Short mmCIF file of C-alpha atoms in Angstrom, two decimals:
data_model
loop_
_atom_site.label_atom_id
_atom_site.label_comp_id
_atom_site.label_asym_id
_atom_site.label_seq_id
_atom_site.Cartn_x
_atom_site.Cartn_y
_atom_site.Cartn_z
CA MET A 28 52.14 30.22 -4.12
CA PHE A 29 52.49 33.94 -3.28
CA LEU A 30 49.71 36.49 -3.48
CA LEU A 31 50.41 39.40 -5.79
CA ARG A 32 49.95 42.66 -3.90
CA LEU A 33 49.98 46.23 -5.15
CA ALA A 34 52.96 48.32 -4.17
CA GLY A 35 53.94 51.22 -6.41
CA ALA A 36 54.22 50.42 -10.07
CA SER A 37 54.87 46.76 -9.59
CA ILE A 38 54.06 44.13 -7.05
CA VAL A 39 55.08 42.83 -3.62
CA LEU A 40 55.06 39.13 -2.85
CA ILE A 41 53.07 38.32 0.27
CA PRO A 42 53.38 34.84 1.90
CA GLN A 43 50.26 32.70 1.59
CA CYS A 44 49.18 29.55 3.20
CA VAL A 45 49.47 27.37 0.04
CA TRP A 46 52.96 26.62 -1.10
CA SER A 47 54.69 24.80 -4.01
CA SER A 48 57.97 22.90 -3.98
CA GLU A 49 58.26 22.82 -7.77
CA SER A 50 59.85 26.18 -8.48
CA PRO A 51 63.72 26.23 -8.60
CA VAL A 52 65.76 28.33 -6.28
CA ASP A 53 66.56 31.81 -7.51
CA SER A 54 69.97 32.17 -6.22
CA GLY A 55 70.10 36.00 -6.54
CA THR A 56 66.80 36.60 -4.66
CA THR A 57 67.64 33.94 -2.10
CA ALA A 58 71.09 35.50 -1.51
CA TRP A 59 69.52 38.92 -0.95
CA MET A 60 66.92 37.55 1.49
CA MET A 61 69.65 35.73 3.43
CA ILE A 62 71.51 39.03 3.68
CA SER A 63 68.26 40.71 4.81
CA VAL A 64 67.87 38.16 7.58
CA ALA A 65 71.41 38.98 8.74
CA LEU A 66 70.79 42.71 8.53
CA VAL A 67 67.63 42.52 10.62
CA LEU A 68 69.41 40.27 13.13
CA LEU A 69 72.18 42.93 13.29
CA MET A 70 69.50 45.35 14.54
CA ILE A 71 69.21 43.36 17.85
CA PRO A 72 72.78 44.13 19.06
CA GLY A 73 72.27 47.54 17.55
CA LEU A 74 69.21 48.11 19.72
CA ALA A 75 71.04 46.67 22.73
CA MET A 76 73.89 49.20 22.28
CA PHE A 77 71.47 52.05 21.57
CA TYR A 78 69.44 51.42 24.70
CA GLY A 79 72.40 50.27 26.82
CA GLY A 80 74.28 53.53 26.31
CA LEU A 81 71.30 55.60 27.42
CA VAL A 82 70.81 54.17 30.89
CA ARG A 83 72.86 54.62 34.03
CA THR A 84 76.09 52.69 34.56
CA LYS A 85 74.52 50.37 37.13
CA ASN A 86 71.85 49.13 34.65
CA VAL A 87 73.76 48.89 31.39
CA LEU A 88 73.99 45.08 31.29
CA SER A 89 70.41 44.40 32.36
CA THR A 90 69.24 46.81 29.70
CA MET A 91 71.24 45.14 26.93
CA MET A 92 70.03 41.73 28.22
CA HIS A 93 66.46 42.83 27.58
CA SER A 94 67.26 42.97 23.86
CA TYR A 95 69.38 39.86 23.72
CA ILE A 96 66.98 37.70 25.74
CA ALA A 97 64.32 38.24 23.13
CA LEU A 98 66.59 36.42 20.69
CA ALA A 99 66.21 33.33 22.77
CA ILE A 100 62.62 33.51 23.99
CA ILE A 101 60.93 34.76 20.89
CA GLY A 102 63.38 32.85 18.69
CA VAL A 103 62.10 29.58 20.12
CA LEU A 104 58.42 30.57 20.31
CA TRP A 105 58.55 31.72 16.64
CA VAL A 106 59.72 28.32 15.43
CA ALA A 107 57.35 26.44 17.70
CA VAL A 108 54.06 28.25 17.09
CA GLY A 109 54.65 31.83 16.00
CA TYR A 110 55.05 31.20 12.26
CA SER A 111 51.84 29.18 12.26
CA LEU A 112 49.82 31.63 14.39
CA THR A 113 50.90 34.42 12.06
CA PHE A 114 50.78 33.00 8.53
CA GLY A 115 48.55 30.00 8.95
CA GLN A 116 44.98 30.05 7.72
CA SER A 117 42.53 32.12 9.77
CA ILE A 118 40.76 30.42 12.64
CA TRP A 119 38.48 31.64 15.45
CA GLY A 120 36.74 34.10 13.16
CA GLY A 121 40.05 35.50 11.82
CA LEU A 122 41.51 36.32 15.24
CA ILE A 123 44.56 34.27 14.62
CA GLY A 124 46.04 31.87 12.10
CA TRP A 125 47.09 28.21 12.27
CA ASN A 126 48.70 25.70 10.02
CA SER A 127 49.92 22.38 11.48
CA ASP A 128 52.63 22.21 8.76
CA TYR A 129 54.19 25.32 10.30
CA PHE A 130 54.21 23.82 13.86
CA PHE A 131 57.97 23.66 14.61
CA LEU A 132 58.42 24.37 10.86
CA ARG A 133 58.00 20.62 10.29
CA GLY A 134 56.22 20.88 6.94
CA ILE A 135 58.43 23.29 5.05
CA ASP A 136 61.71 21.33 4.81
CA ASP A 137 61.70 21.15 0.96
CA THR A 138 59.41 24.04 0.15
CA ILE A 139 60.60 26.62 -2.37
CA THR A 140 58.25 29.38 -3.50
CA ASN A 141 58.99 32.06 -6.05
CA GLY A 142 62.57 31.06 -5.91
CA ILE A 143 62.98 31.44 -2.15
CA PRO A 144 63.26 28.48 0.24
CA GLU A 145 60.54 28.90 2.81
CA TYR A 146 63.00 28.51 5.63
CA ILE A 147 64.43 31.88 4.62
CA THR A 148 61.04 33.52 4.66
CA ALA A 149 60.34 32.08 8.09
CA MET A 150 63.61 33.23 9.48
CA PHE A 151 63.24 36.72 8.04
CA GLN A 152 59.81 37.18 9.57
CA GLY A 153 61.13 35.65 12.79
CA LYS A 154 63.61 38.46 13.21
CA PHE A 155 60.79 41.01 13.08
CA ALA A 156 59.04 39.03 15.79
CA ILE A 157 62.18 39.18 18.01
CA ILE A 158 62.91 42.85 17.78
CA THR A 159 59.32 44.07 18.39
CA PRO A 160 58.98 43.18 22.10
CA ALA A 161 62.58 44.14 22.68
CA LEU A 162 61.63 47.70 21.65
CA ILE A 163 59.21 47.87 24.56
CA SER A 164 62.05 47.37 27.05
CA GLY A 165 63.11 50.96 26.37
CA ALA A 166 60.11 52.28 28.23
CA ILE A 167 60.49 50.15 31.32
CA ALA A 168 64.26 50.14 31.61
CA GLU A 169 66.00 50.20 34.99
CA ARG A 170 63.04 49.00 37.07
CA VAL A 171 61.78 45.49 36.18
CA TYR A 172 62.62 41.97 37.18
CA LEU A 173 64.18 39.80 34.47
CA ARG A 174 61.69 37.03 35.21
CA GLY A 175 58.74 39.38 34.86
CA TYR A 176 60.15 40.90 31.67
CA ALA A 177 60.71 37.42 30.23
CA ALA A 178 57.16 36.36 30.89
CA PHE A 179 55.83 39.65 29.58
CA ILE A 180 57.54 39.50 26.18
CA ALA A 181 56.55 35.82 25.72
CA LEU A 182 52.87 36.51 26.51
CA TRP A 183 52.91 39.74 24.56
CA PHE A 184 54.23 37.99 21.49
CA LEU A 185 51.42 35.41 21.65
CA CYS A 186 48.60 37.83 22.56
CA VAL A 187 49.55 40.95 20.59
CA TYR A 188 52.19 40.42 17.92
CA CYS A 189 50.92 37.18 16.38
CA PRO A 190 47.26 38.23 16.01
CA LEU A 191 48.20 41.67 14.70
CA CYS A 192 50.68 40.33 12.29
CA HIS A 193 48.05 37.88 10.96
CA TRP A 194 45.50 40.61 10.54
CA ILE A 195 47.75 42.85 8.55
CA TRP A 196 50.20 40.55 6.69
CA ALA A 197 48.60 37.14 6.22
CA SER A 198 46.80 36.75 2.91
CA ASP A 199 43.43 36.09 4.60
CA GLY A 200 43.85 38.68 7.39
CA TRP A 201 40.97 41.06 7.70
CA LEU A 202 43.11 44.18 7.52
CA PHE A 203 45.10 42.77 4.65
CA ASN A 204 41.82 42.58 2.72
CA ALA A 205 40.35 45.89 3.83
CA GLY A 206 39.63 48.08 0.86
CA PRO A 207 41.02 47.34 -2.59
CA ALA A 208 44.63 46.99 -1.42
CA GLY A 209 44.46 46.57 2.36
CA VAL A 210 46.28 48.50 5.10
CA ILE A 211 49.66 49.75 3.75
CA ASP A 212 52.32 48.59 6.18
CA LEU A 213 55.37 47.37 4.29
CA ALA A 214 57.69 46.50 7.18
CA GLY A 215 55.78 47.00 10.37
CA GLY A 216 54.71 50.55 11.06
CA LEU A 217 51.62 49.22 12.78
CA VAL A 218 52.70 45.61 13.36
CA ILE A 219 55.97 46.56 15.04
CA HIS A 220 56.43 50.18 16.00
CA VAL A 221 52.96 51.42 16.85
CA SER A 222 52.12 48.23 18.68
CA ALA A 223 55.35 48.39 20.63
CA GLY A 224 55.01 52.16 21.24
CA ILE A 225 51.47 51.95 22.61
CA SER A 226 52.40 48.91 24.79
CA ALA A 227 55.50 50.70 26.04
CA LEU A 228 53.38 53.70 27.14
CA VAL A 229 50.85 51.44 28.92
CA ALA A 230 53.59 49.53 30.70
CA ALA A 231 55.42 52.66 31.72
CA LEU A 232 52.21 54.17 33.17
CA TYR A 233 51.35 50.95 35.01
CA LEU A 234 54.81 50.43 36.50
CA GLY A 235 55.29 54.02 37.38
CA PRO A 236 58.45 56.10 37.08
CA ARG A 237 61.93 55.25 38.17
CA LYS A 238 62.86 56.30 41.70
CA GLY A 239 63.82 59.96 41.58
CA PHE A 240 62.31 60.65 38.10
CA PRO A 241 62.07 63.42 36.98
CA ARG A 242 63.90 65.32 39.80
CA LYS A 243 67.08 63.29 39.83
CA PRO A 244 69.40 63.54 36.84
CA MET A 245 69.66 60.21 34.98
CA HIS A 246 72.41 60.85 32.49
CA PRO A 247 73.38 58.33 29.77
CA ASN A 248 76.36 56.22 30.70
CA ASN A 249 77.84 55.94 27.19
CA LEU A 250 76.65 58.04 24.30
CA VAL A 251 79.45 56.65 22.11
CA MET A 252 77.86 53.24 22.43
CA THR A 253 74.46 54.72 21.68
CA MET A 254 75.76 56.32 18.47
CA MET A 255 77.28 53.02 17.42
CA GLY A 256 74.00 51.29 18.09
CA ALA A 257 72.20 53.89 16.00
CA GLY A 258 74.57 53.25 13.13
CA LEU A 259 73.91 49.47 13.26
CA LEU A 260 70.12 50.16 13.28
CA TRP A 261 70.45 52.35 10.24
CA VAL A 262 72.40 49.66 8.31
CA GLY A 263 70.07 46.94 9.48
CA TRP A 264 66.99 48.97 8.42
CA PHE A 265 67.86 48.42 4.78
CA GLY A 266 67.17 44.68 5.31
CA PHE A 267 64.17 45.60 7.43
CA ASN A 268 62.44 47.63 4.75
CA ALA A 269 63.96 46.48 1.42
CA GLY A 270 63.89 42.88 2.47
CA SER A 271 60.19 43.18 3.18
CA THR A 272 59.46 43.24 -0.54
CA LEU A 273 60.38 39.51 -0.49
CA GLN A 274 62.01 39.95 -3.86
CA SER A 275 65.15 41.47 -5.46
CA GLY A 276 63.77 43.95 -7.97
CA LEU A 277 62.29 47.37 -8.50
CA ASP A 278 60.33 47.56 -5.30
CA THR A 279 63.39 46.47 -3.38
CA ALA A 280 65.33 49.39 -4.85
CA ARG A 281 62.53 51.73 -4.05
CA ALA A 282 62.21 50.61 -0.42
CA LEU A 283 65.97 50.80 0.14
CA THR A 284 66.24 54.29 -1.42
CA MET A 285 63.31 55.76 0.52
CA THR A 286 64.74 54.34 3.75
CA GLN A 287 68.00 56.13 3.22
CA ILE A 288 66.33 59.42 2.25
CA SER A 289 63.91 59.53 5.17
CA ALA A 290 66.60 58.63 7.73
CA ALA A 291 68.86 61.42 6.45
CA SER A 292 65.98 63.91 6.40
CA GLY A 293 65.01 63.07 9.96
CA ALA A 294 68.56 63.45 11.25
CA LEU A 295 69.06 66.73 9.48
CA THR A 296 65.71 68.07 10.69
CA TRP A 297 66.49 67.26 14.30
CA LEU A 298 69.89 69.03 14.04
CA ILE A 299 68.20 72.09 12.66
CA ILE A 300 65.59 72.11 15.36
CA GLU A 301 68.27 71.91 18.07
CA ALA A 302 70.37 74.59 16.34
CA LEU A 303 67.48 76.96 16.32
CA LEU A 304 66.13 76.25 19.82
CA LEU A 305 69.27 75.26 21.82
CA ARG A 306 72.04 76.88 19.73
CA LYS A 307 73.83 73.52 19.75
CA ALA A 308 73.66 70.15 18.06
CA THR A 309 73.68 67.09 20.34
CA ALA A 310 74.73 63.57 19.52
CA LEU A 311 71.62 62.19 21.28
CA GLY A 312 69.46 64.53 19.16
CA PHE A 313 71.12 63.39 15.96
CA VAL A 314 70.54 59.66 16.61
CA SER A 315 66.99 60.44 17.68
CA GLY A 316 66.50 62.12 14.37
CA ILE A 317 67.85 59.02 12.58
CA LEU A 318 65.32 56.84 14.32
CA ALA A 319 62.48 59.25 13.73
CA GLY A 320 63.23 59.15 9.99
CA LEU A 321 63.53 55.36 9.96
CA VAL A 322 60.36 54.52 11.79
CA VAL A 323 58.20 56.86 9.72
CA ILE A 324 59.25 55.37 6.43
CA THR A 325 58.86 51.80 7.64
CA PRO A 326 55.24 51.42 6.51
CA ALA A 327 55.55 53.70 3.47
CA ALA A 328 58.84 52.74 1.77
CA ALA A 329 57.25 50.79 -1.10
CA VAL A 330 54.60 53.35 -2.03
CA VAL A 331 56.16 56.87 -1.76
CA GLN A 332 58.71 58.60 -3.92
CA PRO A 333 61.81 60.54 -2.81
CA SER A 334 59.99 63.89 -2.16
CA GLY A 335 57.53 62.00 0.04
CA ALA A 336 60.35 60.31 1.92
CA LEU A 337 62.02 63.65 2.54
CA ILE A 338 58.81 65.21 3.83
CA LEU A 339 57.93 62.15 5.97
CA GLY A 340 61.42 62.13 7.59
CA ALA A 341 61.29 65.82 8.40
CA ALA A 342 57.71 65.72 9.74
CA SER A 343 58.54 62.76 11.92
CA ALA A 344 61.55 64.34 13.46
CA SER A 345 59.61 67.52 14.16
CA LEU A 346 56.67 65.69 15.77
CA CYS A 347 58.93 63.32 17.74
CA TYR A 348 61.03 66.24 19.05
CA TYR A 349 57.95 67.69 20.71
CA ALA A 350 56.51 64.35 21.71
CA LEU A 351 59.55 63.76 23.88
CA GLN A 352 58.71 66.86 25.83
CA LEU A 353 55.35 65.35 26.85
CA LYS A 354 56.79 62.89 29.35
CA LEU A 355 58.26 65.78 31.40
CA ARG A 356 55.05 67.75 31.21
CA PHE A 357 52.77 64.80 32.10
CA GLY A 358 55.25 62.98 34.36
CA TYR A 359 55.20 59.48 32.78
CA ASP A 360 58.59 57.75 32.56
CA ASP A 361 59.04 56.35 29.04
CA SER A 362 62.66 55.82 29.90
CA LEU A 363 64.28 55.63 26.51
CA ASP A 364 61.43 57.14 24.47
CA CYS A 365 59.97 54.06 22.85
CA PHE A 366 56.50 55.63 22.58
CA GLY A 367 57.83 59.14 21.87
CA ILE A 368 59.81 57.93 18.70
CA HIS A 369 58.57 54.52 17.61
CA GLY A 370 54.95 54.94 18.47
CA VAL A 371 54.52 58.57 17.41
CA GLY A 372 56.90 58.59 14.45
CA SER A 373 55.71 55.38 12.86
CA GLY A 374 52.04 56.26 13.65
CA LEU A 375 52.63 59.44 11.70
CA GLY A 376 53.99 57.50 8.76
CA VAL A 377 51.07 55.05 8.68
CA LEU A 378 48.64 57.97 8.22
CA LEU A 379 50.73 60.63 6.32
CA LEU A 380 51.82 58.23 3.64
CA CYS A 381 48.40 58.35 2.07
CA PHE A 382 49.13 61.82 0.67
CA PHE A 383 52.41 60.81 -0.99
CA ILE A 384 51.48 57.55 -2.66
CA ARG A 385 52.75 57.26 -6.22
CA ASP A 386 50.11 57.69 -8.93
CA SER A 387 50.63 54.17 -10.40
CA TRP A 388 49.67 52.61 -7.04
CA MET A 389 46.59 54.73 -6.71
CA GLU A 390 45.53 53.83 -10.27
CA LYS A 391 45.69 50.13 -9.48
CA ALA A 392 43.90 50.61 -6.21
CA ALA A 393 41.15 52.59 -8.04
CA ALA A 394 40.78 49.73 -10.54
CA GLY A 395 40.39 47.32 -7.70
CA ALA A 396 37.77 49.55 -6.05
CA GLY A 397 35.72 49.71 -9.21
CA GLY A 398 37.14 52.91 -10.67
CA HIS A 399 37.54 55.40 -7.85
CA TRP A 400 39.96 55.53 -4.90
CA THR A 401 41.55 58.55 -3.28
CA ALA A 402 44.15 59.34 -0.60
CA TRP A 403 41.20 60.07 1.76
CA ASP A 404 39.70 56.62 1.06
CA GLN A 405 43.07 55.01 1.88
CA LEU A 406 43.38 57.17 5.00
CA GLY A 407 40.16 55.58 6.27
CA ILE A 408 41.71 52.15 5.81
CA GLN A 409 44.91 53.28 7.56
CA LEU A 410 42.85 54.69 10.49
CA LEU A 411 40.99 51.39 10.81
CA GLY A 412 44.40 49.61 11.11
CA MET A 413 45.60 52.18 13.62
CA ALA A 414 42.49 51.79 15.78
CA ALA A 415 42.78 47.99 15.78
CA THR A 416 46.46 48.12 16.71
CA ILE A 417 45.98 50.62 19.50
CA GLY A 418 43.01 48.72 20.91
CA LEU A 419 44.69 45.32 20.92
CA ALA A 420 48.01 46.50 22.18
CA SER A 421 46.75 48.77 24.95
CA VAL A 422 44.13 46.34 26.47
CA SER A 423 46.35 43.31 26.18
CA THR A 424 49.40 45.06 27.62
CA LEU A 425 47.42 46.31 30.66
CA VAL A 426 46.04 42.86 31.37
CA LEU A 427 49.51 41.27 31.01
CA CYS A 428 51.11 43.86 33.35
CA ILE A 429 48.48 43.21 36.03
CA LEU A 430 48.78 39.42 35.65
CA ILE A 431 52.54 39.40 35.83
CA GLU A 432 52.82 41.87 38.66
CA LYS A 433 50.33 39.79 40.76
CA THR A 434 52.08 36.52 40.11
CA LEU A 435 55.83 36.61 39.18
CA GLY A 436 56.36 40.23 40.10
CA PHE A 437 57.17 42.85 37.45
CA ARG A 438 58.44 46.04 39.12
CA ILE A 439 61.71 45.35 41.01
CA ASP A 440 61.85 46.00 44.70
CA PRO A 441 63.21 49.41 45.87
CA GLN A 442 66.45 48.01 47.17
CA GLY A 443 67.25 46.26 43.93
CA GLU A 444 66.41 49.38 41.97
CA ALA A 445 68.69 51.53 44.10
CA GLU A 446 71.52 48.96 43.97
CA GLY A 447 71.19 48.63 40.20
CA LEU A 448 69.80 45.79 38.17
CA ASP A 449 73.24 44.66 36.91
CA GLN A 450 74.29 43.76 40.44
CA ALA A 451 70.92 42.83 41.94
CA LEU A 452 69.76 40.48 39.07
CA HIS A 453 72.95 39.43 37.37
CA GLY A 454 75.70 39.83 39.93
CA GLU A 455 77.81 41.73 37.40
CA ARG A 456 78.89 45.19 36.53
CA GLY A 457 79.18 46.58 33.01
CA TYR A 458 82.31 48.65 33.74
CA GLY A 459 84.68 47.02 36.25
CA LEU A 460 86.68 50.30 36.95
CA LEU A 461 83.58 52.33 37.85
CA ASN A 462 82.00 52.47 41.22
CA ALA A 463 78.26 51.98 40.71
CA SER A 464 77.64 53.21 44.26
CA LEU A 465 78.18 56.75 43.04
CA GLU A 466 74.85 56.52 41.19
CA GLN A 467 72.75 55.62 44.23
#
């Protein structure tokens, strides 16, 4: 069965550990969820293009590989143990989940729940698991061994993503059950963006800056590709957010609409900021505004209304714009601004959404709390989720960085970094007509 969960005026269906194979397939809902799987998958090449265009020519392939390799590593781990660790019944005091029927998905071959084959649910959630560690690569781009990165994302997935996802999204997770309606995190504001952003910051601080940062100019090699990647991310985000309702109904329409509004608001706000401060509008700023609007609405899309989405998008773009200035002031090298946009923007959404929740949701939450529940009460729950996410992600990431650096090696050697990771690690060049030696 599915657990009925408050979200706006209606409900969201959250996967539970007990399933039924008796319900027939709802072809409409199943078709939408299959499209959502494809849309979220589209975000992986979108992210690869977005990140790949922002680095120097000599590192474009290695940077794109960081996104693509997650498809293979996390794609296998998710099927083997990830789905079970995430949505299985709580074990070890609720630290993690486990269900042997989910081991290699062996027990869900004929399971249909609420009209959706469970294979579709598993594949949809699996795409979230893939893109999350890939986001972290933006903070450590141009300076890590592929072997070290591969080990890092595999261990990070097991030690950070799976426990956190179980706490917030599993029906018996302790943050899912905090307060009358749990932590509000529709599509991964905490599970995905804050966890990746905090881990990105920790990894960037541990590994240190790229050679020459910030004195040496490190211009993007292809902003056209970055803009194309941002477009793919925007399209894919409709599956990301609207698909997370696990239905095809009113809440799906709400989540899709708020996603569009917030993204547009974020992009417009960034353009206005640059026009006022720089007297010009940059392509990089525009796509940064798009992402700022998308990440802030990710946790909130099912509970806020259009005015709230507009404000969230604008607030996120404003805060992220100034957050990006911090790395120059403090000297840390978050290469492609994973923390500055994903961590900061989505973290803002997790907290600020409390003050834009639709009345019908608050009324149901109040009924569940015994008659009284306010935005400030929900903020306390959101802060609890934020603290748990930051604590788990930061400590685990630091331990993993130390472990990998001392064993496999994480930070690439100076010669390889100077030569470029494309040639040093892959023996290839992204652009055959360009001389990468010009970037040394």
